[in-house]
PDB file of C-alpha atoms in Angstrom:
ATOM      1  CA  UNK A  24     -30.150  -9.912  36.083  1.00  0.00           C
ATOM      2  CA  UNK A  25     -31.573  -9.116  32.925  1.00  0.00           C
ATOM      3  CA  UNK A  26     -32.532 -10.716  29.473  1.00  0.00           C
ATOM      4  CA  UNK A  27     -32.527  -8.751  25.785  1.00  0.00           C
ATOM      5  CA  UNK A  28     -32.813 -11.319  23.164  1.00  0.00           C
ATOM      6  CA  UNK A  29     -30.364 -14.064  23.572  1.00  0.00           C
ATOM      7  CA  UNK A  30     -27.804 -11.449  25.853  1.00  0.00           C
ATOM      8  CA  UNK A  31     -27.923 -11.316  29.563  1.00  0.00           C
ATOM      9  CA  UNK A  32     -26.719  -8.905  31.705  1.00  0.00           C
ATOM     10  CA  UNK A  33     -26.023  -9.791  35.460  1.00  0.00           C
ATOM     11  CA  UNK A  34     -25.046  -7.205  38.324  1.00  0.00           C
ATOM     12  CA  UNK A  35     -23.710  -8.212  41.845  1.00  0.00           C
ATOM     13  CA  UNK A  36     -21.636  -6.820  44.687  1.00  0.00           C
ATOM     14  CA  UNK A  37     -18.424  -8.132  44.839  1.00  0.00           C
ATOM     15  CA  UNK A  38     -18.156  -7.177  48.950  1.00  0.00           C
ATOM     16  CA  UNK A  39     -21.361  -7.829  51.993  1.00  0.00           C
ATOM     17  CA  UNK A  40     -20.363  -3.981  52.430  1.00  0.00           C
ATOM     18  CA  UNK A  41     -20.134  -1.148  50.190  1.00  0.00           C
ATOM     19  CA  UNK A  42     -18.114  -1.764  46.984  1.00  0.00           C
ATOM     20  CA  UNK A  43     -16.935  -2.506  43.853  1.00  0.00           C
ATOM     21  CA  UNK A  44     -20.680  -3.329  42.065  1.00  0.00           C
ATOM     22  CA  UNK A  45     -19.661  -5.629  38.863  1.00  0.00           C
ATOM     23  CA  UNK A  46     -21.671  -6.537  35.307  1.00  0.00           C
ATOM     24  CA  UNK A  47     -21.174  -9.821  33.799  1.00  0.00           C
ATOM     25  CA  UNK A  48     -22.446 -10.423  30.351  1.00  0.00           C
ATOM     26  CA  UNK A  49     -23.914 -14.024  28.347  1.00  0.00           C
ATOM     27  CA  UNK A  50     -25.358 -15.276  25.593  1.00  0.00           C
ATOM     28  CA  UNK A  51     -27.991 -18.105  25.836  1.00  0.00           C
ATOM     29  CA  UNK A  52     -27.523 -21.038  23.114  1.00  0.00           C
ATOM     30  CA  UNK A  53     -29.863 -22.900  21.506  1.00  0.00           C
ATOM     31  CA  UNK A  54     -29.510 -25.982  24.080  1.00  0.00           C
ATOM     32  CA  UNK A  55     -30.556 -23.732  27.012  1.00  0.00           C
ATOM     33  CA  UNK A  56     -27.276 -23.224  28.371  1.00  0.00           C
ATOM     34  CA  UNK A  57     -25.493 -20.390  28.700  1.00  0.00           C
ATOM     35  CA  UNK A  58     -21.431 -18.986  27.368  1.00  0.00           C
ATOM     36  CA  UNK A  59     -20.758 -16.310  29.940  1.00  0.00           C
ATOM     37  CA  UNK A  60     -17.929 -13.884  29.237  1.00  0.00           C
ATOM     38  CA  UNK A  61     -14.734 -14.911  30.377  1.00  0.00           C
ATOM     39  CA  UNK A  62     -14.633 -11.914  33.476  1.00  0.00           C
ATOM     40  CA  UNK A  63     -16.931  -9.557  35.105  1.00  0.00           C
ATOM     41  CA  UNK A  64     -16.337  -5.641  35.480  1.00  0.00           C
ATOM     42  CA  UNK A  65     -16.779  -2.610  37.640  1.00  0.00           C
ATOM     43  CA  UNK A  66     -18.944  -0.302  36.478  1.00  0.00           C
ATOM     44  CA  UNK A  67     -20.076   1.751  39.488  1.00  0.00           C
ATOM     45  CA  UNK A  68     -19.593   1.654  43.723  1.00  0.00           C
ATOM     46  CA  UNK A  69     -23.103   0.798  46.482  1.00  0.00           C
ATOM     47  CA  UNK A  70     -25.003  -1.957  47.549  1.00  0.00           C
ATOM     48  CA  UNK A  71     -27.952  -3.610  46.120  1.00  0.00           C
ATOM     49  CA  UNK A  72     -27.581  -3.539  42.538  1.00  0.00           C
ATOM     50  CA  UNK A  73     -30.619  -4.325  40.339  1.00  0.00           C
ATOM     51  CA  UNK A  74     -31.379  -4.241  36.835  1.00  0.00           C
ATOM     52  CA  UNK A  75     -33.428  -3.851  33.482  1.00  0.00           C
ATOM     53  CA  UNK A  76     -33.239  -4.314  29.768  1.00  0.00           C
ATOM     54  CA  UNK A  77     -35.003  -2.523  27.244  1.00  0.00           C
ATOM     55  CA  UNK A  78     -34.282  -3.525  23.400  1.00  0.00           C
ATOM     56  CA  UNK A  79     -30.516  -2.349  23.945  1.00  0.00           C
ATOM     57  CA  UNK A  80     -30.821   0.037  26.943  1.00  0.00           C
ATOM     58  CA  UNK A  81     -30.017  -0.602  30.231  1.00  0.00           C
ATOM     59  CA  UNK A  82     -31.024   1.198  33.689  1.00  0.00           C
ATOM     60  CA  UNK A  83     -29.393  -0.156  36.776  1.00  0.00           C
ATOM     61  CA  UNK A  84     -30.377   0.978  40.451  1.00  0.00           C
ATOM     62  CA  UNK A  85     -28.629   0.801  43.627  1.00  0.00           C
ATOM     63  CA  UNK A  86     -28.239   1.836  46.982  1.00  0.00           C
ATOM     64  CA  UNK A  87     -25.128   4.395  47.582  1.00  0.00           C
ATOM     65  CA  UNK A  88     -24.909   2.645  51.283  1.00  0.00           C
ATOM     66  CA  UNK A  89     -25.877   1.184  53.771  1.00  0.00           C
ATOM     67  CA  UNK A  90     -29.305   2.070  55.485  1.00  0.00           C
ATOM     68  CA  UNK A  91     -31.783   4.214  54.050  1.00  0.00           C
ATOM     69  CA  UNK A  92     -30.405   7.015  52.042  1.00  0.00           C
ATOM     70  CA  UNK A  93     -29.333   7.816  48.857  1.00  0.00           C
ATOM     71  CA  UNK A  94     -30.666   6.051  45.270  1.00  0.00           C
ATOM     72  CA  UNK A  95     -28.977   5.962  42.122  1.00  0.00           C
ATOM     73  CA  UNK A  96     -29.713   4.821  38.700  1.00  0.00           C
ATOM     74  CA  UNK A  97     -26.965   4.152  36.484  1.00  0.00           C
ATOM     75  CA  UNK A  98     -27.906   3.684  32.449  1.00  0.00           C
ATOM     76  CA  UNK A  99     -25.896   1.707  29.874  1.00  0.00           C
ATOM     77  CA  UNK A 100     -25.987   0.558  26.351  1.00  0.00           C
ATOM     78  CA  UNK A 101     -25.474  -2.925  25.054  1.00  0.00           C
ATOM     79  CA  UNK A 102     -23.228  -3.157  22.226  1.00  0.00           C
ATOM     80  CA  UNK A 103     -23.166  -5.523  19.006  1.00  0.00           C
ATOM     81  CA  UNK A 104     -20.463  -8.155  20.308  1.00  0.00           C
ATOM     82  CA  UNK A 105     -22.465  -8.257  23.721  1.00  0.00           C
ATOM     83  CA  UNK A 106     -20.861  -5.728  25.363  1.00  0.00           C
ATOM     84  CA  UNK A 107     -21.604  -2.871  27.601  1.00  0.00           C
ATOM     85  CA  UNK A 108     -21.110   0.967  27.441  1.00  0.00           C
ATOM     86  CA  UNK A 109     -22.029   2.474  30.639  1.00  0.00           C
ATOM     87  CA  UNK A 110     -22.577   6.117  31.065  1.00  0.00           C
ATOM     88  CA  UNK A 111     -19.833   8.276  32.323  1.00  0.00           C
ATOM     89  CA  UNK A 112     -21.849   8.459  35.473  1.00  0.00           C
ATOM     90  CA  UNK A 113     -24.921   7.253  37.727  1.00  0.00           C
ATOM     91  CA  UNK A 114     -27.286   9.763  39.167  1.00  0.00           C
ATOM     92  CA  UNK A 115     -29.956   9.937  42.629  1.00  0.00           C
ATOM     93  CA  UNK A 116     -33.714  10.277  42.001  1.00  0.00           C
ATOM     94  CA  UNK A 117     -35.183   9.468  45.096  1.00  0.00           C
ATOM     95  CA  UNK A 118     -34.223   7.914  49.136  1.00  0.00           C
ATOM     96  CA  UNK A 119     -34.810   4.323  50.237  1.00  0.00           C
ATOM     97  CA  UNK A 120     -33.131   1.053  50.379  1.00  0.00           C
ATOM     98  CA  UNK A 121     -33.536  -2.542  48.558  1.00  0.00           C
ATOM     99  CA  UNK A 122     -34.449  -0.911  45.030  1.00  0.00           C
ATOM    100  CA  UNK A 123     -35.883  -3.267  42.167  1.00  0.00           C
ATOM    101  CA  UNK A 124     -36.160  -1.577  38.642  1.00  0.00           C
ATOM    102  CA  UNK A 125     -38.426  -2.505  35.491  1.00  0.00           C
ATOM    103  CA  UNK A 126     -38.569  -1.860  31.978  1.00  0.00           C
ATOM    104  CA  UNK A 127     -41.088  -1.819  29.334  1.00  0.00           C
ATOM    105  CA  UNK A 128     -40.572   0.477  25.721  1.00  0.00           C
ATOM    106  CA  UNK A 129     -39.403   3.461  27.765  1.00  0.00           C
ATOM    107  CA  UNK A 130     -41.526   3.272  30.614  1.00  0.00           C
ATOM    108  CA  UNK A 131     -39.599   2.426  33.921  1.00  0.00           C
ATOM    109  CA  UNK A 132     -41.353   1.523  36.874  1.00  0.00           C
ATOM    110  CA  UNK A 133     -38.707   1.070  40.301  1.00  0.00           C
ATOM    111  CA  UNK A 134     -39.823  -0.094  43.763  1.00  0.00           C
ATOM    112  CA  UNK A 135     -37.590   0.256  47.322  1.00  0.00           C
ATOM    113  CA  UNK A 136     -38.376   0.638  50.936  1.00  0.00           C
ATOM    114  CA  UNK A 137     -38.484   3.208  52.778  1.00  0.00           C
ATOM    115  CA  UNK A 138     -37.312   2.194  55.752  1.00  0.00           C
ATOM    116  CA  UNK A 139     -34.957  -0.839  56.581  1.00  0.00           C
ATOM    117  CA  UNK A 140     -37.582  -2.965  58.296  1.00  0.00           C
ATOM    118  CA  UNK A 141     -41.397  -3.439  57.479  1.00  0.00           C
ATOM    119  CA  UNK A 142     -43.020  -0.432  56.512  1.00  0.00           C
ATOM    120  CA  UNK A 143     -43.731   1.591  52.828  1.00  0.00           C
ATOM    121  CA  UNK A 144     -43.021   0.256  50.111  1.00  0.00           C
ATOM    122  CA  UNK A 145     -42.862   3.182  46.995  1.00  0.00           C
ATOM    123  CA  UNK A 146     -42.602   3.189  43.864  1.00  0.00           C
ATOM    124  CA  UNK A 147     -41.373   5.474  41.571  1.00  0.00           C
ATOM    125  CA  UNK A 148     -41.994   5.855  37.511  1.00  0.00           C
ATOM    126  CA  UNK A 149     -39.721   7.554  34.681  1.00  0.00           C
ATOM    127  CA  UNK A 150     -38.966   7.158  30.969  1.00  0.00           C
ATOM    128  CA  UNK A 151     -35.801   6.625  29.279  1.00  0.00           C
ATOM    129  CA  UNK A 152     -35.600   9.772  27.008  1.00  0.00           C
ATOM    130  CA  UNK A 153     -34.311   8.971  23.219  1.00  0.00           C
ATOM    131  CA  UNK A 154     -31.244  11.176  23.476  1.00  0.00           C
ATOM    132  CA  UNK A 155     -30.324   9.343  27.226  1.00  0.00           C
ATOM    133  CA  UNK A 156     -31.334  10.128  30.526  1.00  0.00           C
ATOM    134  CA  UNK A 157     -33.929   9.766  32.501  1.00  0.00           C
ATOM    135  CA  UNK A 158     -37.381  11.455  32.874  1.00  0.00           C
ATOM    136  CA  UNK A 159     -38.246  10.632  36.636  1.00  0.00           C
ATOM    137  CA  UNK A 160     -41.607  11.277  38.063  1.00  0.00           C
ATOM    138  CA  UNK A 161     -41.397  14.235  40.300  1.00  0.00           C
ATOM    139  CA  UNK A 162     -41.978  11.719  43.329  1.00  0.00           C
ATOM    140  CA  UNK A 163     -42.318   8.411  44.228  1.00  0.00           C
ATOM    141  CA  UNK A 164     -45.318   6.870  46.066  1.00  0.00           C
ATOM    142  CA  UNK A 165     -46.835   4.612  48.751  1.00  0.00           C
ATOM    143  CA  UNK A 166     -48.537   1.509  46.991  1.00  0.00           C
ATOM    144  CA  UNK A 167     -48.093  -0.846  49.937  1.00  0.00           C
ATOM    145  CA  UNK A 168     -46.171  -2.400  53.279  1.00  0.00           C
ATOM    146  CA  UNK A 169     -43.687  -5.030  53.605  1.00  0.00           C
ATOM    147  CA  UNK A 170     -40.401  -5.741  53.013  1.00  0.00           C
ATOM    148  CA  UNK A 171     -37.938  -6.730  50.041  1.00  0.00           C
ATOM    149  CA  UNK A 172     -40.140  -5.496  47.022  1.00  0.00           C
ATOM    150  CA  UNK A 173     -39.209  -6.908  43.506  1.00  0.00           C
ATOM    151  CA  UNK A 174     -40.957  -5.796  40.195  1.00  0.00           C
ATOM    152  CA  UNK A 175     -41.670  -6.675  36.916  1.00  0.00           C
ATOM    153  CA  UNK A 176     -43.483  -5.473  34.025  1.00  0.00           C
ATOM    154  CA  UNK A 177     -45.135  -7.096  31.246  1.00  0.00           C
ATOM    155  CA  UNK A 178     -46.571  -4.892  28.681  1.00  0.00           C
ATOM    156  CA  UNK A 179     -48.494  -2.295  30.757  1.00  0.00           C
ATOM    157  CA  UNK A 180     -49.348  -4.753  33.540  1.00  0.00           C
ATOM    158  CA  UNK A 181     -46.922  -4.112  36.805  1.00  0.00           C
ATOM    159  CA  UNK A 182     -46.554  -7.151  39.067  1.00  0.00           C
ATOM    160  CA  UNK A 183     -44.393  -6.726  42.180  1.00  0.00           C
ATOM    161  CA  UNK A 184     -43.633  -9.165  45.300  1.00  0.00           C
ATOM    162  CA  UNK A 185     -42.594  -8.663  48.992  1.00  0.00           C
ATOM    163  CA  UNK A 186     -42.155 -10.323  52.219  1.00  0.00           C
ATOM    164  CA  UNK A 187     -45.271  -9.457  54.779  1.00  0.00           C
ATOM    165  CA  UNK A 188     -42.860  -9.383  57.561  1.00  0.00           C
ATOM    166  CA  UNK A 189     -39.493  -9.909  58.287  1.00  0.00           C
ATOM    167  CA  UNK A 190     -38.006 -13.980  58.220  1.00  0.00           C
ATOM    168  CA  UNK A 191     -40.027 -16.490  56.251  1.00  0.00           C
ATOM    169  CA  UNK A 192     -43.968 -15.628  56.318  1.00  0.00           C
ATOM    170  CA  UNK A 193     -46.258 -14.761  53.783  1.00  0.00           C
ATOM    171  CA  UNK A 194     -45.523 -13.462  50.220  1.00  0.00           C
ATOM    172  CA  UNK A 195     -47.707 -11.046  48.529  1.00  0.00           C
ATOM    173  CA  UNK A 196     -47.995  -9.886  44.998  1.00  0.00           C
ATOM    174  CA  UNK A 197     -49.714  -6.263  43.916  1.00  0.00           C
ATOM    175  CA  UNK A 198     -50.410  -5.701  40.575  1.00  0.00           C
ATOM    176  CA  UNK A 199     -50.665  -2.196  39.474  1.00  0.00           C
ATOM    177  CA  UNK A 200     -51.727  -0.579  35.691  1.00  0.00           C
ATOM    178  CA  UNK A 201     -49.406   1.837  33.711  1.00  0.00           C
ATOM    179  CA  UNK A 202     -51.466   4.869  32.240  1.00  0.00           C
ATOM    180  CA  UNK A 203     -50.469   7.916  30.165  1.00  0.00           C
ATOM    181  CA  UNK A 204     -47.590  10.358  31.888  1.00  0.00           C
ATOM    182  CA  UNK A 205     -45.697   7.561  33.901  1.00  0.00           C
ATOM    183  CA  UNK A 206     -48.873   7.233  36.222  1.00  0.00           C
ATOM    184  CA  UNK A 207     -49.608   3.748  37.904  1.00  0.00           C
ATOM    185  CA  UNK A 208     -52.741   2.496  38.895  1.00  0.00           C
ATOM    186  CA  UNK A 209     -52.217  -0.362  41.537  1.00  0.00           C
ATOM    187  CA  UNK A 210     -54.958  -2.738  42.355  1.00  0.00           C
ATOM    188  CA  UNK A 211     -57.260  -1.958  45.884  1.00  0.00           C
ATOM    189  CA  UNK A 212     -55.237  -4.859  47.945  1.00  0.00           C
ATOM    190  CA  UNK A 213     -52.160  -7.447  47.715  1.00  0.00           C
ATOM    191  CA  UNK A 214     -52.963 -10.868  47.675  1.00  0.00           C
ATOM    192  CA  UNK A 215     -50.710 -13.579  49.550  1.00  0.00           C
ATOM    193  CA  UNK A 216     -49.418 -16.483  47.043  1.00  0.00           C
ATOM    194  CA  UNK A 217     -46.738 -18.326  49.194  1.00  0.00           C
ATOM    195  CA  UNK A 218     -44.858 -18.325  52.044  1.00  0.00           C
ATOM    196  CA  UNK A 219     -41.042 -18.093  51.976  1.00  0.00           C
ATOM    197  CA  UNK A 220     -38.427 -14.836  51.712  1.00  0.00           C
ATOM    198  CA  UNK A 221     -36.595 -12.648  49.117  1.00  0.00           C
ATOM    199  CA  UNK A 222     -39.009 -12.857  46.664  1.00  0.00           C
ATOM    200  CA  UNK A 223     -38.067 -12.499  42.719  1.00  0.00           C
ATOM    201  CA  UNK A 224     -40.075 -11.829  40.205  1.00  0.00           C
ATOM    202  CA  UNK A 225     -40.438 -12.321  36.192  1.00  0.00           C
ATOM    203  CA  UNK A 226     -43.223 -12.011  33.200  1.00  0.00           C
ATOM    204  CA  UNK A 227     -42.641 -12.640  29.640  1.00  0.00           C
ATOM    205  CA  UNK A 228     -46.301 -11.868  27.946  1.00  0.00           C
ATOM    206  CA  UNK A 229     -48.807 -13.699  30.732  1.00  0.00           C
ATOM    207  CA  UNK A 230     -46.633 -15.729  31.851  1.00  0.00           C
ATOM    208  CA  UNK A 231     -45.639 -15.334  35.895  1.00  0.00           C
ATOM    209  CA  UNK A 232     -42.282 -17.175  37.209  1.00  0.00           C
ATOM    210  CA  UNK A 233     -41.577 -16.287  41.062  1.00  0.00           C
ATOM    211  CA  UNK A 234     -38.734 -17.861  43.043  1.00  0.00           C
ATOM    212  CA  UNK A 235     -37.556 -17.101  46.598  1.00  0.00           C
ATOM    213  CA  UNK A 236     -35.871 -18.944  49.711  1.00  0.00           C
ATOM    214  CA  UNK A 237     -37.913 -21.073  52.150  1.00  0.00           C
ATOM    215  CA  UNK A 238     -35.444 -20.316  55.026  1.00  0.00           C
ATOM    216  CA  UNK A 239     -33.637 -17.660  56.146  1.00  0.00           C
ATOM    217  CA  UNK A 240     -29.917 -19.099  55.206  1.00  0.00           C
ATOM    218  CA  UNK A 241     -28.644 -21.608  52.690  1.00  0.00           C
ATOM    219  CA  UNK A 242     -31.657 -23.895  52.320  1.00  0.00           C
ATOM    220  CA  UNK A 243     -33.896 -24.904  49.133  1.00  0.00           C
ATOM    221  CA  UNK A 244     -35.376 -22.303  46.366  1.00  0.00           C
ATOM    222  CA  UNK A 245     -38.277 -22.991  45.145  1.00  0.00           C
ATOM    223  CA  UNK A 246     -40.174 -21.306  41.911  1.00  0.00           C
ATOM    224  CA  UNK A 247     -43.394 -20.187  41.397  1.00  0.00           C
ATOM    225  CA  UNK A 248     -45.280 -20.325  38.226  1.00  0.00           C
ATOM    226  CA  UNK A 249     -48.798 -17.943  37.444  1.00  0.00           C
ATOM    227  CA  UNK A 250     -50.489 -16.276  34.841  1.00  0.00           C
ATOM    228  CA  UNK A 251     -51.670 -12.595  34.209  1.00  0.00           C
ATOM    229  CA  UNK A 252     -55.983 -12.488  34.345  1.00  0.00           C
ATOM    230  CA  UNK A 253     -57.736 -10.387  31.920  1.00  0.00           C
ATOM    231  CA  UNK A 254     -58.792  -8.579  35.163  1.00  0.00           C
ATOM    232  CA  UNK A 255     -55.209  -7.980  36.096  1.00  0.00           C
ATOM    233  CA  UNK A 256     -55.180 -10.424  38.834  1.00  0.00           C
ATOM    234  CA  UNK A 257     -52.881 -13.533  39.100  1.00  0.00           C
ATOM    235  CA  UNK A 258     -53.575 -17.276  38.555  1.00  0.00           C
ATOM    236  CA  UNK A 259     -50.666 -18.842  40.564  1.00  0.00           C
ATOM    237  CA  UNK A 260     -50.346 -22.897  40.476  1.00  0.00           C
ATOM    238  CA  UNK A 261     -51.607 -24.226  43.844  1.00  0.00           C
ATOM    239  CA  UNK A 262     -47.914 -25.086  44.758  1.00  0.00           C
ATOM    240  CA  UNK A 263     -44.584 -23.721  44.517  1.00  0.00           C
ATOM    241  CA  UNK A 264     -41.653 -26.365  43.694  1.00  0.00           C
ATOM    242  CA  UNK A 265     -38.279 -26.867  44.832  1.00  0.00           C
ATOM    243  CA  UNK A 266     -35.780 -26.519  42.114  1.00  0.00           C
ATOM    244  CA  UNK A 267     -32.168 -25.864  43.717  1.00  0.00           C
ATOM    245  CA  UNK A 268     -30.606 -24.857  47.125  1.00  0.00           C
ATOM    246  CA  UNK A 269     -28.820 -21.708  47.813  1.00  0.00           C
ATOM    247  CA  UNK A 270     -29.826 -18.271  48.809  1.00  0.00           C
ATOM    248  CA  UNK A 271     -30.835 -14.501  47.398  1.00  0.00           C
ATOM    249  CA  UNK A 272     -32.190 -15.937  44.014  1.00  0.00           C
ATOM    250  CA  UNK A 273     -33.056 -13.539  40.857  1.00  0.00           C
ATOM    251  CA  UNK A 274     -35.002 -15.083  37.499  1.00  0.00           C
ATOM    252  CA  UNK A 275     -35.160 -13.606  34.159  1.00  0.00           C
ATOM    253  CA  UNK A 276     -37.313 -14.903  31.151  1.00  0.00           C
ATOM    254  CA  UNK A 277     -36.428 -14.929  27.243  1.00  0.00           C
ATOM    255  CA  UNK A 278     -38.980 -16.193  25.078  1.00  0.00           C
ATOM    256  CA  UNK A 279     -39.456 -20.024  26.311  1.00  0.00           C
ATOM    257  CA  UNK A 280     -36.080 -20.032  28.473  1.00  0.00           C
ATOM    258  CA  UNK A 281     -35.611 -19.434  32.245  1.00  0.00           C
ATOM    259  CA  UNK A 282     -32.802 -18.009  33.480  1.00  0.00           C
ATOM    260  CA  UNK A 283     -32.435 -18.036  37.238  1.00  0.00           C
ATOM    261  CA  UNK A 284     -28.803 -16.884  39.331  1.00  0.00           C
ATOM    262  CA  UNK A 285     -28.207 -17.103  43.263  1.00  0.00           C
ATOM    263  CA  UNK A 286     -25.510 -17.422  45.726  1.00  0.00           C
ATOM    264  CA  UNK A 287     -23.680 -20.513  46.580  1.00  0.00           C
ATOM    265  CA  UNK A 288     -24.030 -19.170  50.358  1.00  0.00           C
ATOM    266  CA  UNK A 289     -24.034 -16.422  52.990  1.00  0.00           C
ATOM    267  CA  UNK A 290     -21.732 -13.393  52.172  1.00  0.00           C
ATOM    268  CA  UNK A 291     -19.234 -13.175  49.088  1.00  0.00           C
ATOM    269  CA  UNK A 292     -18.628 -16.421  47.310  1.00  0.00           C
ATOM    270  CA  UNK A 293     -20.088 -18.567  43.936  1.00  0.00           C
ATOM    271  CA  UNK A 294     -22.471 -17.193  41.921  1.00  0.00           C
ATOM    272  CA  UNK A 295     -24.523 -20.423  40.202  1.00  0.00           C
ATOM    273  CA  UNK A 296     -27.387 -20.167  37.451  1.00  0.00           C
ATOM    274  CA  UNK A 297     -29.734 -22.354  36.421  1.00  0.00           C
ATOM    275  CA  UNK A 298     -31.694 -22.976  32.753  1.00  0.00           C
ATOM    276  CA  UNK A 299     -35.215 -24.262  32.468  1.00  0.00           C
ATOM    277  CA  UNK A 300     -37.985 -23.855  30.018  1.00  0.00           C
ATOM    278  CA  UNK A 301     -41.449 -23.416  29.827  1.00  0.00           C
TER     279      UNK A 301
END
């Protein structure tokens, strides 16, 4: 899920296998709540789906199926009325699995594993070029280990999270440094802020929210609030807090509003969200 303004876009499988991916588009109101549009669409086939916003532009990344193999990024356009224009087609730029994609101005910075259990995490940089397309880095690279990466990007300060290991252990967060020519600078070590699984991850200026499960099935999500350092590191609260139940939970931020989505339960089935503000 992703915020521009008052328009969100949302992406989800609409199978546990390879399938039908679907966007789903809203508008958040002045109360904090939000008027979804009335049906989702297909706009592409995988597994994984995850996206960014940029002022009107859109990149979406996904896995072409299951286990480690092919990664594809699929760009779009939102319209005036709220709507989306999706490019003909997606395209691969790199190998992995579990991608997580961030924008800021053109710059896009995207994260995966390499493997399907606990090993490399890479990331890989690119730029959204003004007459569409994208400009990837030749490569991606190692930054770290772990599992289930998620990214975000505020300014030119990178913050991602990841499980440790697999099940519910230790979360990290690595913050990293965007120079000139897509290059990232990522901080010596990770730092562990929680315990818990499936981290997400979201920054609006130096503002931090986090929010992952506590168990490995349907059980209680809790949040995680921070803020960016002038040395790049990250003052998180002393406690996460419990603010729902459910499982694989994603959190946007626009301006003072919090946008959070997850699943109902295991495998296909209700999609909820949930408004706060800060």
């Amino acid at each position: 899920m992703a915020v521009s303004g008052p328009i969100i876009v949302e992406v989800h499988q609409s199978t546990t296998d390879v399938g039908a991916l679907y966007y789903h588009t809203g508008k958040i109101q002045e109360d904090g709540t939000v008027v979804w549009a009335a049906s989702s669409f297909p706009y592409d086939t995988g597994l994984a789906p995850s996206i960014a916003i940029s002022g009107n532009k859109i990149i979406e990344v996904h896995q072409a199926g299951t286990g480690v193999g092919p990664l594809y990024y699929h760009l779009g356009e939102i319209n005036a009325g709220g709507t989306v224009t999706w490019a003909a087609s997606a395209f691969s730029y790199d190998t992995g699995v579990s991608p997580s994609v961030a924008v800021a101005g053109q710059t896009i910075v995207e994260v995966h594993q390499s493997t399907t259990g606990v090993g490399p995490l890479y990331y890989h940089a690119g730029e959204i070029q003004t007459g569409g397309g994208v400009n990837w880095a030749a490569s991606s690279f190692p930054y770290d280990n772990g599992l289930s990466p998620a990214v975000a990007v505020a300014g030119s300060t990178i913050l991602e999270v990841h499980q440790a290991g697999t099940g519910v252990g230790p979360l990290y967060y690595h913050a990293g440094e965007i120079h000139a020519n897509r290059n990232v600078i990522w901080a010596g070590s990770a730092f562990n802020y929680d315990d818990g699984m499936l981290p997400a991850v979201a920054a609006s200026g130096p503002t931090i929210v986090e929010v992952h499960q506590s168990t490995t099935g349907l059980g209680s999500l809790y949040y995680h609030t921070g803020g960016l350092q002038s040395d790049g590191t990250v003052g998180f609260a002393a406690s996460a807090f419990n603010y729902d139940s459910g499982e694989a939970p994603r959190i946007a931020v626009a301006g003072p509003t919090i946008l959070e989505v997850h699943q109902a339960g295991s495998g296909v089935g209700e999609l909820y969200y949930h408004t706060a503000a800060y």
